[in-house]
Amino acid sequence: MEAPSCRERPPGSEEEKEDPAVVVGLSLCDSAPLVWRMQDLRTVRSRGLVGALLGSLPRAPRQNGRLGRPLLLLPEEERLLREHHAAAALPQPDRSQAMSGLLKDGVRAELCQQYEEQQQRSFEEQSVLALEDRKSALHRAMTSSHISAESGAGTSDEALQHRLQTLDQNFTFPRSALAVQLSTARTGLSYCSEARALLQADWPIRQRCKPHCDARYQVYRDLRGRGFYLTSAGKFGGDFLVYPGDPLRFHAHFIAVCVTLDESICLLDVLAVTRLGSNVKKTVLLCSPGADGGVCYTSLQWSGMV
Amino acid sequence: MKMSGASDGAEMPEKRPPPNWILQHPAYQQMKDLQVGDSAQVHAAFLVYMDLTEVRRWKEVSCVKSPELQLVLLEVREKEGAPVQTVLPLPVHCSLSHKSIRQVLDRGFPMLLCAVAADSTLVYQRMTDGLVTPEPPVGPFQDVGRRQQRKRRQQR
């Protein structure tokens, strides 16, 4: 069995529309599989795997409604990709090499200079635009007051000209008002070595408990094979939320609870999860992998008998 | 009537407790005769029986024994001519396995689970094999206008 090929892109290139990758590159943060690159995200979605976005968007910070990269995969999603030889861990760049590369005086100085020049150009452009903006605002303000004033037209014109002249001479665009554009196309923390070091911290993000994990994976694979989309169902106390199509287009139909056939379930828990399911218009699915490799499903619903 | 057990003559005479009507009920006797060995479950089964027959007036309620589970099950029709359903009565503190649920489903009839609480509250839940799509939410649906969203944002 040959090792799957992993498409690597040199960090310098910027391509607008990249084809979805054949093999998804995973950045492993301890045990958590993260997807950073846009082509990888497209591939993951096109395979019917949803994952969960974790990152904040630079232009919309301090909110949790819309999140950005990286995408965190469920352990079942990662395992499915690996089984189809569609994912591989990206080689971790040698830390010492990366850091020494960045700190090489020549390279760093050059990058700094380029950045400064770019900022200066942007500053000059923005100053010009700001001045024009102020002038037109002034013009608007003075001409509108002229319409309502009904006094002599000549004096207001002169006043306007005088004001515009003063503005030209005295206007300064403060440096603190400069709008700085952040380039986010290549965000992959390839250059923020401190942040990357934080992500590589040694604590396990997810626990591994063998028998339950296998049950979950069997159920995941079976439902995915039937064309459902699955996401994590922590909000509903279940294992998965099952959607009949892409979660962006549909509400979930089922809350899947994965148990083994022999596992003892407390009746109160069954009542609680079924009641919750009926309140949110979802059917609770009790799922167990059978001995023959298939999975048996039992739907739990409110009886309607008060 | 002779007093039993009282050595001290000055004590108040004990009242004999009334006969337990449940224990004497023919349906209960029938369930006991099934000899499942779990008296709490038999008691739960009896309460469900009374609810189905007297309160809901369902038809043809009969009790059977499940050999695999060693429990009393009820077979019942909701109305004359309706299909037979299996009801699994269980005290609420019990636990059960998915396997036992499948064994009841394997009998081939629609299945109801009934949980019996200590205060005799009964909760019925439907259990079906396979994936049952839930009822869709009821319309008419109103799109939230942009004005409302803006208002909400300002209020924050």
Tab-separated table of C-alpha atoms in Angstrom, chain A residues 9 35 64 71 99 141 201 204 210 220-221 225 268 277 300:
chain	number	residue	atom	x	y	z
A	9	ARG	CA	1.984	24.557	-1.648
A	35	VAL	CA	-7.765	21.670	8.718
A	64	ASN	CA	-19.334	33.387	18.226
A	71	LEU	CA	-11.807	23.456	11.046
A	99	MET	CA	12.572	29.968	13.847
A	141	ALA	CA	-22.863	71.495	4.558
A	201	ALA	CA	0.742	22.179	24.140
A	204	PRO	CA	-5.098	15.884	25.392
A	210	LYS	CA	-12.195	2.362	23.363
A	220	TYR	CA	-21.089	7.331	12.028
A	221	ARG	CA	-19.872	5.333	9.084
A	225	GLY	CA	-22.901	5.832	4.022
A	268	LEU	CA	-34.729	8.176	33.338
A	277	GLY	CA	-36.113	15.482	21.302
A	300	LEU	CA	-37.839	7.065	20.315
